[in-house]
Coordinates of C-alpha atoms in Angstrom, one line a residue:
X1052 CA 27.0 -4.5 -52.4
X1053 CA 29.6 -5.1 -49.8
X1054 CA 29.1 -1.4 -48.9
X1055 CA 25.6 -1.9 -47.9
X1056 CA 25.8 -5.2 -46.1
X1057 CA 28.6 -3.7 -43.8
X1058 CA 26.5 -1.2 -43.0
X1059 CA 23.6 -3.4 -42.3
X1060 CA 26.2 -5.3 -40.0
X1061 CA 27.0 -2.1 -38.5
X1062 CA 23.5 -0.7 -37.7
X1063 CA 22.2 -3.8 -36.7
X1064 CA 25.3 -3.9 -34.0
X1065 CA 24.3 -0.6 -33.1
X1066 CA 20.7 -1.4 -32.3
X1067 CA 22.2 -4.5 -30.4
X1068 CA 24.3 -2.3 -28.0
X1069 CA 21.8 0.6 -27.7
X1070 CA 19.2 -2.0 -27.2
X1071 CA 21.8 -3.8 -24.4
X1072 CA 22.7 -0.4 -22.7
X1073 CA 18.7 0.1 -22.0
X1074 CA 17.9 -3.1 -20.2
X1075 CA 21.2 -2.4 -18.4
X1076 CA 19.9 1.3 -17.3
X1077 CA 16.4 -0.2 -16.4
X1078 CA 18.1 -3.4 -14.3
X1079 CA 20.0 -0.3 -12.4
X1080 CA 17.0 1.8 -12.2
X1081 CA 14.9 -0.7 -10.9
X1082 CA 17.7 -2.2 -8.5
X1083 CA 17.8 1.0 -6.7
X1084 CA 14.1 1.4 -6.5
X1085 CA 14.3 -2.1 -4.6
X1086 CA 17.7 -1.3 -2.6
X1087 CA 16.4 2.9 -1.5
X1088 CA 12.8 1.0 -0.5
X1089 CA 14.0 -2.2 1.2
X1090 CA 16.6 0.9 3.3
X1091 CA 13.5 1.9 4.9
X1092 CA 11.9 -1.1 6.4
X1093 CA 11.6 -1.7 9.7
X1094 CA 9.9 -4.6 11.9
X1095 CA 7.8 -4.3 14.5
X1096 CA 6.5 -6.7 17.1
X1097 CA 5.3 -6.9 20.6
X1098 CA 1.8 -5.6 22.3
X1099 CA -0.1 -3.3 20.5
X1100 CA -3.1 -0.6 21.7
X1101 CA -5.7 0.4 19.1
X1102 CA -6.1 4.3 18.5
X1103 CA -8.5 3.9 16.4
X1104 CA -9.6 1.5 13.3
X1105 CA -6.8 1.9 11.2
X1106 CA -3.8 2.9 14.0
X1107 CA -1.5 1.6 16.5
X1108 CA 0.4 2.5 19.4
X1109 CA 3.4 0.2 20.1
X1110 CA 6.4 0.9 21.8
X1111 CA 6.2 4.8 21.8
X1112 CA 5.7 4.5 18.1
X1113 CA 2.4 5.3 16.4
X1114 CA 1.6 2.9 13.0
X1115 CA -1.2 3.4 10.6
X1116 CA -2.2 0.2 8.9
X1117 CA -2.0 0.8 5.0
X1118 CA -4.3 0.2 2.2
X1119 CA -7.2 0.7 4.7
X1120 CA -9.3 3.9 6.2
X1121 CA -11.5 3.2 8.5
X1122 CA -14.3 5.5 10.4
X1123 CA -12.7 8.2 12.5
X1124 CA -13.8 7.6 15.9
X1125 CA -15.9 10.8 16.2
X1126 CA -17.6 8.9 12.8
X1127 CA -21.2 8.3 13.0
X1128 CA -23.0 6.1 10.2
X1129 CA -26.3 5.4 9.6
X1130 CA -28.1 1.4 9.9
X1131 CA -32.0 1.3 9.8
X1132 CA -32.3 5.0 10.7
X1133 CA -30.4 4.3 14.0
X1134 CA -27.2 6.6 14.6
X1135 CA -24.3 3.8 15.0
X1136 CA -21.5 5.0 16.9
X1137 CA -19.2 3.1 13.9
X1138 CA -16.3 5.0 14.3
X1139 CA -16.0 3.5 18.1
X1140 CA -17.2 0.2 16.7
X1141 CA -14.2 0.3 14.2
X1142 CA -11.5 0.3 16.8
X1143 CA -13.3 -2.1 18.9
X1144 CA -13.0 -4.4 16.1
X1145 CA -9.2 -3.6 15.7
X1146 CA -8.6 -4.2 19.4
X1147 CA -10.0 -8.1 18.9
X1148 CA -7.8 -8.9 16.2
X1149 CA -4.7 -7.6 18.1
X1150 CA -2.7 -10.5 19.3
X1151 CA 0.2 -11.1 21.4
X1152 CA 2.5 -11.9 18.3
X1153 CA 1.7 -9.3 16.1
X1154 CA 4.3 -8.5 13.6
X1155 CA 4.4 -5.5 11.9
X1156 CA 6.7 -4.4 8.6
X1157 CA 6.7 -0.9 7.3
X1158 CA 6.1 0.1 3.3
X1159 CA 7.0 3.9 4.0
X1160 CA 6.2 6.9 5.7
X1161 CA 3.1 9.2 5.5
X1162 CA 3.4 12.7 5.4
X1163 CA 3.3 13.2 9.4
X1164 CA 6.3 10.6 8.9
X1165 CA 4.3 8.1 10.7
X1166 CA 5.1 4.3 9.3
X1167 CA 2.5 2.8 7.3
X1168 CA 2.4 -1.3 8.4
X1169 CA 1.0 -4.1 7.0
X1170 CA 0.7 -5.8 10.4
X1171 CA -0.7 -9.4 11.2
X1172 CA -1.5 -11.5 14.5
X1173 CA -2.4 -15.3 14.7
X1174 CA -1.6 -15.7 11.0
X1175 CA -3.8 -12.9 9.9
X1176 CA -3.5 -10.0 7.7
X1177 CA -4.7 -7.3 10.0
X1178 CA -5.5 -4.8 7.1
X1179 CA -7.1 -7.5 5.4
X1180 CA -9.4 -8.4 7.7
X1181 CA -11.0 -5.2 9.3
X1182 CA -11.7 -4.4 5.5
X1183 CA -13.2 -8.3 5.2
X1184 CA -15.5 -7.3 8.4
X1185 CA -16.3 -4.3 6.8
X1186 CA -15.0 -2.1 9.5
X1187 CA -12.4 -0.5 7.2
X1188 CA -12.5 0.5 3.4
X1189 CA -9.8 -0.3 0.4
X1190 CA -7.7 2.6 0.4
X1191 CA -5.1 1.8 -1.8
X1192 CA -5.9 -2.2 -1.5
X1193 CA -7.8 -4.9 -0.2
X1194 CA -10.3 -4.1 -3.1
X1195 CA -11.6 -7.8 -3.0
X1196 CA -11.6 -8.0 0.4
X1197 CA -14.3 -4.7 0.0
X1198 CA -16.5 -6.2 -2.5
X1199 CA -17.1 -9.4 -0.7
X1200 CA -18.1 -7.0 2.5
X1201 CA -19.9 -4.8 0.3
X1202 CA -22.0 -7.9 -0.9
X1203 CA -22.5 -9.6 2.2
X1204 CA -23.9 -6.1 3.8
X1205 CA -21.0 -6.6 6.8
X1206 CA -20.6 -4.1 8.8
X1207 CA -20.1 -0.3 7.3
X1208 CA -22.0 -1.8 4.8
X1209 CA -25.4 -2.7 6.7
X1210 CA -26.6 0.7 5.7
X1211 CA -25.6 4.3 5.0
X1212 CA -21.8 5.7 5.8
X1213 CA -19.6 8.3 4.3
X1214 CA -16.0 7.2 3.1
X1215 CA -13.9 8.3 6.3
X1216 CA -11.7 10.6 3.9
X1217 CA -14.7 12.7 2.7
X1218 CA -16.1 13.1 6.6
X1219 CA -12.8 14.1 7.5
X1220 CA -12.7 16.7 4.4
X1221 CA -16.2 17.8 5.4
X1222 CA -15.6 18.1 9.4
X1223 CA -12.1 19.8 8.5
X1224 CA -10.6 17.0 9.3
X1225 CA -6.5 16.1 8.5
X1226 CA -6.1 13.7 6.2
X1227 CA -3.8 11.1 7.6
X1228 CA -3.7 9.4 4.4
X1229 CA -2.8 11.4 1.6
X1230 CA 0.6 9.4 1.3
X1231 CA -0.3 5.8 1.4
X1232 CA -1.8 5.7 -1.8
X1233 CA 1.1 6.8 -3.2
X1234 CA 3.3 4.5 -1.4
X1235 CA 1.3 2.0 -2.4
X1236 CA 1.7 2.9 -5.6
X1237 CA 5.5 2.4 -5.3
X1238 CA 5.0 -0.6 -3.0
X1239 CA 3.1 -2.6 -6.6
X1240 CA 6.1 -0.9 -8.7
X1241 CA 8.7 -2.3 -6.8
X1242 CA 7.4 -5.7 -6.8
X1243 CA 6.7 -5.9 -10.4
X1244 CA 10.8 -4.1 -11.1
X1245 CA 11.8 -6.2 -8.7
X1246 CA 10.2 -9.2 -10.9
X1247 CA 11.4 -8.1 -14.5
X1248 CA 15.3 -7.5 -13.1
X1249 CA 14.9 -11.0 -12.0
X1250 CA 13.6 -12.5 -15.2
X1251 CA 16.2 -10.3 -16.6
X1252 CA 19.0 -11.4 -14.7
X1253 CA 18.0 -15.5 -15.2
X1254 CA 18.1 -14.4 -19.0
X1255 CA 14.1 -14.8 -19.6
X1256 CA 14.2 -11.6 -21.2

């Protein structure tokens, strides 16, 4: 009998430790998730020029806004049977909500190592509201943002378009893109590692 409960004792311990060393290999995994992303951020502010729908030129340094693809400017959609230059109209609408004090923080690099921003100006979310107008699509968020649009028929949305990733695919076309969705990817796992090592680290377990 005394055999046994040590050696309850002593596999229970074991499963406490092994149990221990995990959430202490996860706290670090996670911590250098955070520490190797938060490296690569950089701030931007100042004057900005529109490129096109979803990109920036400021300071010598070109941006693409992330979680949004909007019309290439070559683009051409479709409202009422009338050819709408939309791609044109897209950066028009970017150039409006560029402000004096826009502030721009990078979540990565695409694969042209360009920095994807999220950028805002007079309190706004730039991203967030071209896709809002519907001059931009959710490309890795702003899903809401697109349904509402897609509801109210706002702009892309009036009539007939093709997702700017499939007109650039069928006009041979680079994708710019091809990383953000994978960075934004990362961007939703480092906020929700960043969230269980602090739970973990206050003891909520």
């Amino acid at each position: 009998m005394g055999r046994r409960r040590r050696h309850k004792r002593t596999h229970g311990h074991r499963r406490g430790r092994g149990f221990v060393t995990t959430l202490a290999l996860f706290a670090l995994l996670v911590g250098a998730i955070v520490w190797l992303d938060g490296s690569n951020r950089q701030n931007f502010t100042g004057a900005a020029i529109a490129v096109d729908g979803d990109s920036l030129q400021m300071g010598g340094k070109r941006l693409r806004l992330s979680g949004i693809d909007a019309p290439e400017l070559a683009q051409t959609c479709d409202v009422a049977g009338q050819v709408w230059l939309c791609g044109r109209q897209a950066r028009a609408s970017l150039r409006r909500l560029l402000a004096k004090d826009l502030s721009c923080t990078t979540t990565g690099l695409d694969r042209y190592e360009r920095h994807l921003v999220r950028c805002t100006a007079g309190g706004k979310d730039i991203g967030a509201a071209m896709v809002a107008a519907g001059m931009a699509v959710s490309y890795g968020a702003y899903g809401a943002q697109e349904a509402a649009a897609r509801a109210a028929k706002r702009g892309l949305w009036r009539g007939n378009f093709t997702r700017p990733q499939a007109w650039r695919e069928a006009n041979n076309q680079r994708d710019e893109q091809t990383g953000a969705v994978l960075r934004n990817g990362f961007d939703r796992l480092r906020h929700w590692g960043q969230t269980v090592l602090n739970r973990f680290m206050k003891g909520e377990g």
